[in-house]
XYZ file of C-alpha atoms in Angstrom:
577
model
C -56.046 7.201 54.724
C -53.625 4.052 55.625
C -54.359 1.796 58.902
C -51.429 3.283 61.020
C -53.197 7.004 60.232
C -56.801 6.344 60.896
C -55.778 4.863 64.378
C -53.883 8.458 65.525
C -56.818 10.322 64.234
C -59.301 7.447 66.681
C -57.116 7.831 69.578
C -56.915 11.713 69.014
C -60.833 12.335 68.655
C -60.969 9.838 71.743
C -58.425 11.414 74.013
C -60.614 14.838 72.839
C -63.768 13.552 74.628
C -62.278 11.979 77.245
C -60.828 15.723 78.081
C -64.343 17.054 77.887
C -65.782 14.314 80.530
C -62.668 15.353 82.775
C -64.212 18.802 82.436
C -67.739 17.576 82.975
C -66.391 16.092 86.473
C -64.661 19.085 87.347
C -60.638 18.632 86.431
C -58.761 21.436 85.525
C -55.775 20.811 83.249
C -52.267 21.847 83.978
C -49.058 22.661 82.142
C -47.942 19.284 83.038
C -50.546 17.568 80.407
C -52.413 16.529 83.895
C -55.943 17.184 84.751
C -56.230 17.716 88.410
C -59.580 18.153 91.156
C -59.856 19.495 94.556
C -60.673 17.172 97.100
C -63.654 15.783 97.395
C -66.067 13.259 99.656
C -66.566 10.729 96.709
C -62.229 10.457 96.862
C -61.924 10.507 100.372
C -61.592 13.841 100.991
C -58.030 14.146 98.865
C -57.045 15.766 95.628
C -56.788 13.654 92.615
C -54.735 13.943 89.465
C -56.187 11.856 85.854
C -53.517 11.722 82.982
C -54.514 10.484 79.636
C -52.262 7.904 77.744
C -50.796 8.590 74.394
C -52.640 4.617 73.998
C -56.027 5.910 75.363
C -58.751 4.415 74.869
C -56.676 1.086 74.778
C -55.263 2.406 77.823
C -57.262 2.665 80.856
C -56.234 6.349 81.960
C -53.647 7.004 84.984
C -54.950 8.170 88.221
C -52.633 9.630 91.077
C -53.040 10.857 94.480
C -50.687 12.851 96.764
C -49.325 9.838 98.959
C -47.730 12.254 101.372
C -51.185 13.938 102.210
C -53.033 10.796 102.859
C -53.807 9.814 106.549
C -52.472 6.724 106.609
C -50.772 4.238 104.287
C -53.644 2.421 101.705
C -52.459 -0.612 99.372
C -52.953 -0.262 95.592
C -50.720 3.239 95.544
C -47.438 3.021 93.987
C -44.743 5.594 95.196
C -45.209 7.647 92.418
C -48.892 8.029 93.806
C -50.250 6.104 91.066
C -53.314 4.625 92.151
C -53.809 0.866 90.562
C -57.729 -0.085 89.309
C -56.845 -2.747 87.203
C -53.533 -5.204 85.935
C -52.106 -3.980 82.363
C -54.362 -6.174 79.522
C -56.602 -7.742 82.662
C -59.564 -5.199 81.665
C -61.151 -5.225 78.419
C -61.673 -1.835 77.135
C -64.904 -0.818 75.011
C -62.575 1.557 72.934
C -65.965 3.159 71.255
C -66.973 4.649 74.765
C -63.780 6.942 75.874
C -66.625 8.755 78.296
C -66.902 5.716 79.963
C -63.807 4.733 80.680
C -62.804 7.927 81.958
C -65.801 7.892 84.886
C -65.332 4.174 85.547
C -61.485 4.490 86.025
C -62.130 7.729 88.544
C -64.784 5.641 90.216
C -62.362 2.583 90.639
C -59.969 5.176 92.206
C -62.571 6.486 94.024
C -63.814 3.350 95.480
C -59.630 2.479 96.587
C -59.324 5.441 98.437
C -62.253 5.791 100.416
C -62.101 1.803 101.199
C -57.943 2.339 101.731
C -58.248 5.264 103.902
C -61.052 3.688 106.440
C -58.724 0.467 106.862
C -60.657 -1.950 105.101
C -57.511 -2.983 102.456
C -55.790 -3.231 105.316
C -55.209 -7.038 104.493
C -54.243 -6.337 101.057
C -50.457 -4.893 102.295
C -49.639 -8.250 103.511
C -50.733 -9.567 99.584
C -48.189 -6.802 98.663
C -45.782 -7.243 100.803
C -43.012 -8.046 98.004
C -43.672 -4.981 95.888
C -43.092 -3.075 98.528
C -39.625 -4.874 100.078
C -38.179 -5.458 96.629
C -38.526 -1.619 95.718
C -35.124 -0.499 95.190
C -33.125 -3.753 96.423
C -30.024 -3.279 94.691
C -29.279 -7.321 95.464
C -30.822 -9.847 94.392
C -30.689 -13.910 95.550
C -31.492 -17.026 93.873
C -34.004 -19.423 96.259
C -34.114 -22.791 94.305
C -34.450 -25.485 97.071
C -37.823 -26.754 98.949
C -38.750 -24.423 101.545
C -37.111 -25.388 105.053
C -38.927 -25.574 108.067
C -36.155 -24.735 110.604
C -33.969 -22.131 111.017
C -30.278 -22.649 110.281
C -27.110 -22.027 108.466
C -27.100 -22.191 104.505
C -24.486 -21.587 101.733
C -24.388 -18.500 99.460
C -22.725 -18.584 96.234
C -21.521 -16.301 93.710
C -22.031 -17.563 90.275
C -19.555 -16.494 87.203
C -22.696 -15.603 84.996
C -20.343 -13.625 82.396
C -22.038 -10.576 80.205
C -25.748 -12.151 80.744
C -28.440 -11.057 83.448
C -28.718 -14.023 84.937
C -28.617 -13.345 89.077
C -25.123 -14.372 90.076
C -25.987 -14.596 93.560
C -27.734 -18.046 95.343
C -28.329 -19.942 98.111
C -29.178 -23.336 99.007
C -28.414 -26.378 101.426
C -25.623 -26.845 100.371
C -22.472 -26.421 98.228
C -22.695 -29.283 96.324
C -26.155 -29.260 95.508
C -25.784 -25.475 94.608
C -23.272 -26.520 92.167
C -24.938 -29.654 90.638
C -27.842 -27.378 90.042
C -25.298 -24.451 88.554
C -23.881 -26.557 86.043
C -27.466 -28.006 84.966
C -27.867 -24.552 83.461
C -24.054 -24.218 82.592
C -23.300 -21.681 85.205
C -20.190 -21.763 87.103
C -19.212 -21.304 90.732
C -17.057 -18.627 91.634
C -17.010 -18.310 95.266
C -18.960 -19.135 98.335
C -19.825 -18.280 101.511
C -22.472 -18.306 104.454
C -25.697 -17.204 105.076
C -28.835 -17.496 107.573
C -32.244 -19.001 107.010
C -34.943 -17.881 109.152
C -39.011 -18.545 109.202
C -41.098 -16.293 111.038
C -44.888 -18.022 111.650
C -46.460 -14.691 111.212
C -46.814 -12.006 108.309
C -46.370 -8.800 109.336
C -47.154 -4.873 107.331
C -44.219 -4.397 104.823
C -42.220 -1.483 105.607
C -43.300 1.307 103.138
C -41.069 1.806 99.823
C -37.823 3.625 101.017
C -38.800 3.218 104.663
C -35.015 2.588 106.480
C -34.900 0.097 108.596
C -32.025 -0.025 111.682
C -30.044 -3.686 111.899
C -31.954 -3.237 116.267
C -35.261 -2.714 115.656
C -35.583 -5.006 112.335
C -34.183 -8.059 114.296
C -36.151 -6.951 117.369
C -39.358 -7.337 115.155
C -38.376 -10.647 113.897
C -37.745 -11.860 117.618
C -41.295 -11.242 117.542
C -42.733 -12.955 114.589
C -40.269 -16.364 114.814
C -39.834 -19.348 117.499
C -37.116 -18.235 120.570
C -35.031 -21.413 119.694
C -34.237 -20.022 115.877
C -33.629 -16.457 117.137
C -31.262 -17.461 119.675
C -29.662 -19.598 116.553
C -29.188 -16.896 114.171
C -28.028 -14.193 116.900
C -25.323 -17.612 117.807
C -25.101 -17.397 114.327
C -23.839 -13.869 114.235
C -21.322 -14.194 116.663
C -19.633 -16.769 113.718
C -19.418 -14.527 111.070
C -18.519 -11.134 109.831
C -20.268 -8.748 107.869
C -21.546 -8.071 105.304
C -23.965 -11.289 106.535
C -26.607 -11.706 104.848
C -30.217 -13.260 106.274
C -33.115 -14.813 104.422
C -36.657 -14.776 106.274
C -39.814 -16.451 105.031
C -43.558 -15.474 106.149
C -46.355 -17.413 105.307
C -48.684 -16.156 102.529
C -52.263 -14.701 103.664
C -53.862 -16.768 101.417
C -52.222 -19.888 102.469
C -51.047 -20.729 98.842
C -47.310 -21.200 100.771
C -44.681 -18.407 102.049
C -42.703 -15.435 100.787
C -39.205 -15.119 100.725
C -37.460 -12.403 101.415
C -34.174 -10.978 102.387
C -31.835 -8.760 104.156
C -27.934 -8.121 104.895
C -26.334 -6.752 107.696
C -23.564 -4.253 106.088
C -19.939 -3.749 106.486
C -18.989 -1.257 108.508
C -16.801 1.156 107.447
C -13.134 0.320 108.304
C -12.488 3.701 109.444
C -15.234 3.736 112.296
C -12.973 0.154 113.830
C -10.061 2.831 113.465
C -11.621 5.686 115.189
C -13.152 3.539 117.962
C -9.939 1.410 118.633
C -12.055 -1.632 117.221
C -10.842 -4.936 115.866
C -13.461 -6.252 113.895
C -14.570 -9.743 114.904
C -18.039 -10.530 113.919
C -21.425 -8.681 112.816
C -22.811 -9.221 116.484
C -20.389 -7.342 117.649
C -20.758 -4.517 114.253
C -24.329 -4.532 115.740
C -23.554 -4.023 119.460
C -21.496 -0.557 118.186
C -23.767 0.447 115.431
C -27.609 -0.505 116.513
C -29.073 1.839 114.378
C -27.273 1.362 110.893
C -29.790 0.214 107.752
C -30.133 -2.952 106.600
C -30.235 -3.894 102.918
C -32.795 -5.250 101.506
C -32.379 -8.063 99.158
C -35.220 -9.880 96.345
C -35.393 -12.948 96.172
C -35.696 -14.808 92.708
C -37.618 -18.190 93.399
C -36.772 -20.681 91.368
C -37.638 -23.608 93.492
C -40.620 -26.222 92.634
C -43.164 -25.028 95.021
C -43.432 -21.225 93.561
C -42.122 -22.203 90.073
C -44.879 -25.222 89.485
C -48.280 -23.487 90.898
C -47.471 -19.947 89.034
C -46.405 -21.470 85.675
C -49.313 -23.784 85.146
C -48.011 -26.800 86.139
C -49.779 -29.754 87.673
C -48.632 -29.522 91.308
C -49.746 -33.373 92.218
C -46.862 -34.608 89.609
C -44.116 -33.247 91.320
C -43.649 -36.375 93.178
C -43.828 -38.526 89.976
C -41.647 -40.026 87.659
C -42.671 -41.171 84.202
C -40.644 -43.417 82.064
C -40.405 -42.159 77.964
C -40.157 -45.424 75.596
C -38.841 -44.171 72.283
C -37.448 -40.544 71.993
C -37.634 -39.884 69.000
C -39.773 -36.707 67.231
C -43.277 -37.892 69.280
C -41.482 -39.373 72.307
C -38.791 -36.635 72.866
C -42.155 -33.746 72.573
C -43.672 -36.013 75.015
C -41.051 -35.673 77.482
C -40.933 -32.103 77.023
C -44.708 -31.983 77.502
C -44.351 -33.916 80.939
C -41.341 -31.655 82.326
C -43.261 -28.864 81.621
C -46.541 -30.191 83.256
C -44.671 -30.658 86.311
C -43.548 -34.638 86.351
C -40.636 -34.655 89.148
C -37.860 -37.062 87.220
C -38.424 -38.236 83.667
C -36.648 -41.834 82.674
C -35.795 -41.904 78.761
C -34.813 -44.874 77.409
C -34.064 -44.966 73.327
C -31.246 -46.552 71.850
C -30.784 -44.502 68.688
C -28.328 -41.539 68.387
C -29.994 -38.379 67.149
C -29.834 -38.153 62.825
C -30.317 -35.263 60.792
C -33.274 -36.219 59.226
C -35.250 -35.705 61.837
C -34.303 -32.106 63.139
C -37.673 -30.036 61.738
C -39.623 -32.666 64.147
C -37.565 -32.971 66.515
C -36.980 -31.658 70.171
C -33.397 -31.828 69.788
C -31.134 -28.600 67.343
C -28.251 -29.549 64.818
C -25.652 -29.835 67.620
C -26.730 -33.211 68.893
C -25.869 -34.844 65.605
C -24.332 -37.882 66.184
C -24.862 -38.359 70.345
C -27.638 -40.288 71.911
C -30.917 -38.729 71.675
C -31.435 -39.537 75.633
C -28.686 -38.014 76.199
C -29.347 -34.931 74.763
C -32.585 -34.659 75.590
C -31.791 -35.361 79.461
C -29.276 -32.453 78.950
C -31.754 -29.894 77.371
C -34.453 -30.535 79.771
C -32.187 -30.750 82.577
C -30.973 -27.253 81.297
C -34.390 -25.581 80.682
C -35.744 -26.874 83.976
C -33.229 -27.199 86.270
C -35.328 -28.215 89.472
C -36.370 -31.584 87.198
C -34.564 -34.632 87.472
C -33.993 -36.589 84.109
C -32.248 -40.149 83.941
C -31.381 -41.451 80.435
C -30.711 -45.009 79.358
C -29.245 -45.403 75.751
C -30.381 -49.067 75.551
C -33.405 -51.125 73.796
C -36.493 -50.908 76.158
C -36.257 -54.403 76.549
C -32.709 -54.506 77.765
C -33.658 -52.472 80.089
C -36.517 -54.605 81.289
C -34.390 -57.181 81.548
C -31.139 -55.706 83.456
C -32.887 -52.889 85.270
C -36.568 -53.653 85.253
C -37.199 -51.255 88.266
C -36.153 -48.596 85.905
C -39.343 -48.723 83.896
C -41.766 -50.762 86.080
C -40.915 -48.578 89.378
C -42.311 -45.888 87.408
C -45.455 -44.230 88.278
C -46.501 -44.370 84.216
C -44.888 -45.160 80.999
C -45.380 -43.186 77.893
C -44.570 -45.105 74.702
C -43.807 -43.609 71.662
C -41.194 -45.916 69.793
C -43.311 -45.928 66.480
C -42.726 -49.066 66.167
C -46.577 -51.219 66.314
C -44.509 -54.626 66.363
C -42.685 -53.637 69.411
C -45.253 -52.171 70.804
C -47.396 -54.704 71.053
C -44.578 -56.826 72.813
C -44.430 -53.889 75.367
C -48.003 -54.280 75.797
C -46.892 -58.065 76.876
C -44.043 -57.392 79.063
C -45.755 -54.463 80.867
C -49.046 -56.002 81.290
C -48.385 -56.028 85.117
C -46.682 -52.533 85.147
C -48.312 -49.099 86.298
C -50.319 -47.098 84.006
C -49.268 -47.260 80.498
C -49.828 -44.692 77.435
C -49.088 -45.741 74.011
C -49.067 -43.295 71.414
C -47.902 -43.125 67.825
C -48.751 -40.778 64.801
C -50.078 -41.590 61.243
C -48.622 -40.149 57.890
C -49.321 -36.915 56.553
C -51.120 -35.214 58.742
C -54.159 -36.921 58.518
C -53.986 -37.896 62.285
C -52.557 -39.118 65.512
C -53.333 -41.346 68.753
C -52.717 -41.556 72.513
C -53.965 -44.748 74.071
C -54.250 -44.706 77.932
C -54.066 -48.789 79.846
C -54.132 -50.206 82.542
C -55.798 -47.496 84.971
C -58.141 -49.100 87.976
C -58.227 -52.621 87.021
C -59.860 -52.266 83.831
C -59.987 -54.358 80.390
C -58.635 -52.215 77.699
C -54.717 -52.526 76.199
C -52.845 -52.122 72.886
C -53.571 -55.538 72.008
C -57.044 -54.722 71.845
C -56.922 -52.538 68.773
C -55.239 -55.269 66.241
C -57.123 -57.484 64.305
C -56.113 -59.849 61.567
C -56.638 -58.324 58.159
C -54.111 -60.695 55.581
C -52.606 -63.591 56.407
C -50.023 -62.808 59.161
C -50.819 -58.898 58.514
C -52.756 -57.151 61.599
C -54.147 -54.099 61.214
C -55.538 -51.339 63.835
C -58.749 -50.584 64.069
C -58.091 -47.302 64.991
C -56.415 -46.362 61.870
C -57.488 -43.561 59.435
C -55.991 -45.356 56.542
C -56.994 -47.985 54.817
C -55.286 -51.788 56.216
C -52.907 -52.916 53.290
C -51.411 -49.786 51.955
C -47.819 -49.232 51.885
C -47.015 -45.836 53.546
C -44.146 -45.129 54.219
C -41.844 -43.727 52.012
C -37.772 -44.287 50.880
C -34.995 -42.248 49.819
C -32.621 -45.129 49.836
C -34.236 -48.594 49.560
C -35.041 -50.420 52.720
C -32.313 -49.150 54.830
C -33.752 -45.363 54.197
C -37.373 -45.910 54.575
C -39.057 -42.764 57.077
C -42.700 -42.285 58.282
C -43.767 -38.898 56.600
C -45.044 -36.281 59.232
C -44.803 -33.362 59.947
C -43.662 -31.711 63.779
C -47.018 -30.155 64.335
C -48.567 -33.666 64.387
C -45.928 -35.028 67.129
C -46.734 -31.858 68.723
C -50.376 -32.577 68.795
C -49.839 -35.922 69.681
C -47.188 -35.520 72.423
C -49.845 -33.277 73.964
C -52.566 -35.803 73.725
C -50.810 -38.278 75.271
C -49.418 -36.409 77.919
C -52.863 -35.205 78.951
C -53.614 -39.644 79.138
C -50.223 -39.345 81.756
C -51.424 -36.773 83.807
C -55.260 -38.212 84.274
C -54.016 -41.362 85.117
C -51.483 -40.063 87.661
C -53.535 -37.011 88.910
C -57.158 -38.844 88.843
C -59.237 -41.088 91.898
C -60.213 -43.377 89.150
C -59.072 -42.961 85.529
C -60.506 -45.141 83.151
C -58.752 -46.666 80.017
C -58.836 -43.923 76.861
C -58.435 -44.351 73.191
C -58.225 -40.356 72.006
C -57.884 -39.845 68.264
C -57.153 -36.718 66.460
C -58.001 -36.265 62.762
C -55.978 -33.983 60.720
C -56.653 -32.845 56.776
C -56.758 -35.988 54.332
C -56.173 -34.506 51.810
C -52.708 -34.737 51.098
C -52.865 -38.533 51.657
C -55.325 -38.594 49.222
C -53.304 -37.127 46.740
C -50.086 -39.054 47.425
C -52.538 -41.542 46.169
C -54.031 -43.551 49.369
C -57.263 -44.065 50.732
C -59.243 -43.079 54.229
C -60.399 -45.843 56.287
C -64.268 -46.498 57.056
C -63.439 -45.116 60.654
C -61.888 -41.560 59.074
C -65.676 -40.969 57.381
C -66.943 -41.124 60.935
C -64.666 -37.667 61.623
C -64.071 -33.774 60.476
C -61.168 -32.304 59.713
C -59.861 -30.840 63.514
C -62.009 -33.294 65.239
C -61.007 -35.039 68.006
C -62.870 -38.395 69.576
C -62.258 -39.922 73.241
C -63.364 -43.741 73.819
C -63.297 -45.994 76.337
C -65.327 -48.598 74.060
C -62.441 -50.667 72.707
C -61.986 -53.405 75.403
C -62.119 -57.296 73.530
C -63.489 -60.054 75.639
C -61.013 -61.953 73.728
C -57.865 -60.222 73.810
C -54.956 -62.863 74.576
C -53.621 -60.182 76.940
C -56.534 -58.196 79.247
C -59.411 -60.612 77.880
């Protein structure tokens, strides 16, 4: 019997047991493959239906309830009756025990609809208040600005979005900076219009699924919940423009982690009903004043703006009022960047004065089509792209031409990242920046025996680049942090001098980048961060068989290991000494 075969035959003997525990706690099946129980105390006095997934026992088993027999309206019941115990994949199932997880799943049920039905989930509708506005909105909006605080007029925008499902309706400040942030992500405007922004400073019960709500009574409820001076605005408002108008309201979140957004439009009326009632149409105030109890639409609204998009996808919310300047972009520096934009740095400054080469594109964070152009460039147009709410600045020029005709550029930075893989110009960095903010160096060694990130100048402390080098032959320095052995010739040619390349692979500047971002973020995001030497140590052995040998500091390491320091300070260094 294959893999695929013995699994149907587990999942049918389990889905056989958990059909005899149904029986054991008294479910009846019907000709609808459901099991179903007469009401009873331990469910709150209502009927409840058990179904049992074609997944089960990987599948926690689906529990319903007759929503249009319950008292009153309990969270955690989805129109279909559905009653949810537990996220999809949040519960981890002992698959060996399909009793069990029959009786705890009724229990959980259990346990919501007694608690639901004597009001004390009550506070969980506001927490839901989303899933139950944005059922069947046939609209949807694009919110990609900072939250306002005031009430007041805003632009709406159609986008041309072509075949894709990208939402091709959003609003923001403004027209312009609706379509600067449109063509970051290579959308076009098509058209454009006006909407209303208003905040209400209290959350209120979300209407129920399909509940219809009249244009009167829903703006009589939001008189309610907001300040008189922005009512009064948006009914001004109203008098300005005709319908279909549409409205977005926010309400702050119960558990004070921000507000939701959502919205509504006022709809056209019908041209004949202007006809019939000898009507010129003029405005939606005065669509309202004839037809007080037409619905409203509801619209979603898709967030795309910083303070929803940086808190729910991991991001670092302190950094979103930073900016980090990237010296070198190539394979480490340009993973670097990506790691920062992703972490949640506000504006990235790259400065690199190479154009992008084939040679590097299996290491790279750049594809084939940015052959040829400068790698800031493209990497400030892919990141700009991908994360549209970032702000990247590129500057194809030497890192010290910069320093010298824009030195505000990198020192006005809150840190610098430096990955130019270059230890001779690094070290003259570590110079010119030795009254700068925060500074990580980071660079990768061949092979895939290893990598470093090297965090400076945090709190006043001794500790820099210079620090690591030490004479080892003649003019020769060599690092002390090195895995390799000081005076072997690693890198390798496939065209003399003017072809020599560092061999590595992308999953070391991967694991570097990351390293090294980490040293950004604790020195921006920390009280006191101290200076940090962290050194990862890869497999040696294929430098050993291309022939070189480990340093005295490798032995000290295993394979995957990975060492922090902040023992590397000289009392002599000629810079921090």
């Amino acid at each position: 019997m294959d893999r695929i075969e013995a699994q149907k035959v587990f999942r049918d003997n389990a889905t056989n047991e958990a059909k005899e525990e149904l029986k054991t706690l008294g479910f009846r099946p019907d000709a609808a493959t459901r099991w179903n129980r007469e009401a009873t105390p331990a469910s709150g006095g209502q009927a409840i239906s058990v179904t049992i997934p074609d997944r089960f026992p990987d599948s926690l088993p689906e529990i319903f309830v007759s929503r249009g027999q319950l008292s009153r309206r309990i969270p955690h019941v989805e129109p279909n009756g559905k009653i949810c115990i537990a996220q999809e994949g949040a519960v981890l199932l002992d698959t060996g025990r399909p009793r069990a997880i029959v009786r705890d799943a009724i229990k959980l049920a259990e346990i919501t609809l007694t608690r639901g039905l004597a009001g004390e989930l009550d506070a969980d509708l506001h927490e839901e208040f989303l899933a139950y506005w944005n059922r069947g909105c046939a609209c949807k909006i694009i919110w990609f600005s900072p939250i306002r605080k005031e009430a007041g007029e805003i632009t709406l925008v159609a986008l041309d979005v072509g075949d894709s499902n990208f939402c091709k309706n959003i609003v923001g400040p403004s027209y312009e900076e609706i379509d600067a942030w449109a063509k970051k992500i290579n959308k076009r405007v098509r058209s454009f219009g006006k909407a209303f922004f208003i905040p209400l400073h209290t959350p209120f019960p979300p209407p129920d699924f399909d509940e219809q709500l009249s244009v009167e009574g829903f703006l009589e409820q939001i008189e309610d919940l907001c300040d008189t001076s922005d009512f009064d605005a948006l009914i001004e408002w109203l008098t300005t423009v005709t319908t279909p108008a549409t409205i977005i309201v926010s309400i702050p979140a119960t558990d004070k982690s921000g507000s939701v957004l959502f919205g509504f439009a006022i709809p056209r009326i019908d041209s004949l009903y202007h006809t019939r009632m000898n009507l010129r149409p003029k405005h939606a105030a005065q669509d309202i004043e004839y037809m007080p109890g037409m619905p409203i639409k509801r619209i979603e609204v898709e967030r795309h703006d910083s303070d929803f998009i940086t808190t729910r996808g991991g991001a670092f919310d302190i950094l979103r009022t930073k900016t980090v300047a990237v010296i070198g972009c190539g394979a480490l520096g340009s993973q670097a960047a990506k790691c920062l934009a992703l972490a949640g740095v506000g504006k990235l400054r790259l400065i690199d004065p190479e154009t992008f080469a084939p040679e590097n594109l299996h290491r790279h964070l750049l594809g084939a089509g940015w052959i040829g152009t400068s790698k800031v460039v493209g990497i400030e147009k892919e990141l700009s792209s991908a994360l549209p709410n970032l702000t990247v600045e590129a500057r194809p020029h030497s890192a010290e031409q910069v320093l010298h005709d824009e030195p505000a550029f990198i020192l006005g930075s809150s840190a610098i990242l430096i990955a130019t893989g270059d230890e001779t110009l690094d070290r003259v960095l570590n110079d010119l920046l030795v009254d700068g903010p925060p500074s990580i160096f980071s660079w990768i060694e061949p092979l895939g025996i290893g990598g470093h990130a090297l965090s400076t100048r945090n709190s006043g402390e001794r500790g820099c680049f210079e620090c690591l080098y030490e004479p080892i032959n003649g003019v020769r320095l060599g690092n002390v942090s090195s895995f390799v052995r000081h005076g072997q010739e690693l890198a390798r040619s496939f065209a003399g001098c003017a072809g020599r390349f560092m061999p590595f692979s992308a999953l070391d500047a991967i694991r570097t980048a990351t390293e090294a971002s980490r040293l950004v973020i604790e020195a921006l995001a920390e009280d006191s961060p101290k200076n940090t030497l962290v050194s990862w140590y890869g497999d040696p052995q294929a430098l050993i068989a291309a022939g070189f040998t480990v340093s005295d500091r490798a032995a000290r390491f295993l394979p995957g290991q990975t060492i922090r320091t902040s023992n590397f300070a000289r009392l002599d260094c000629k810079i921090c000494g």
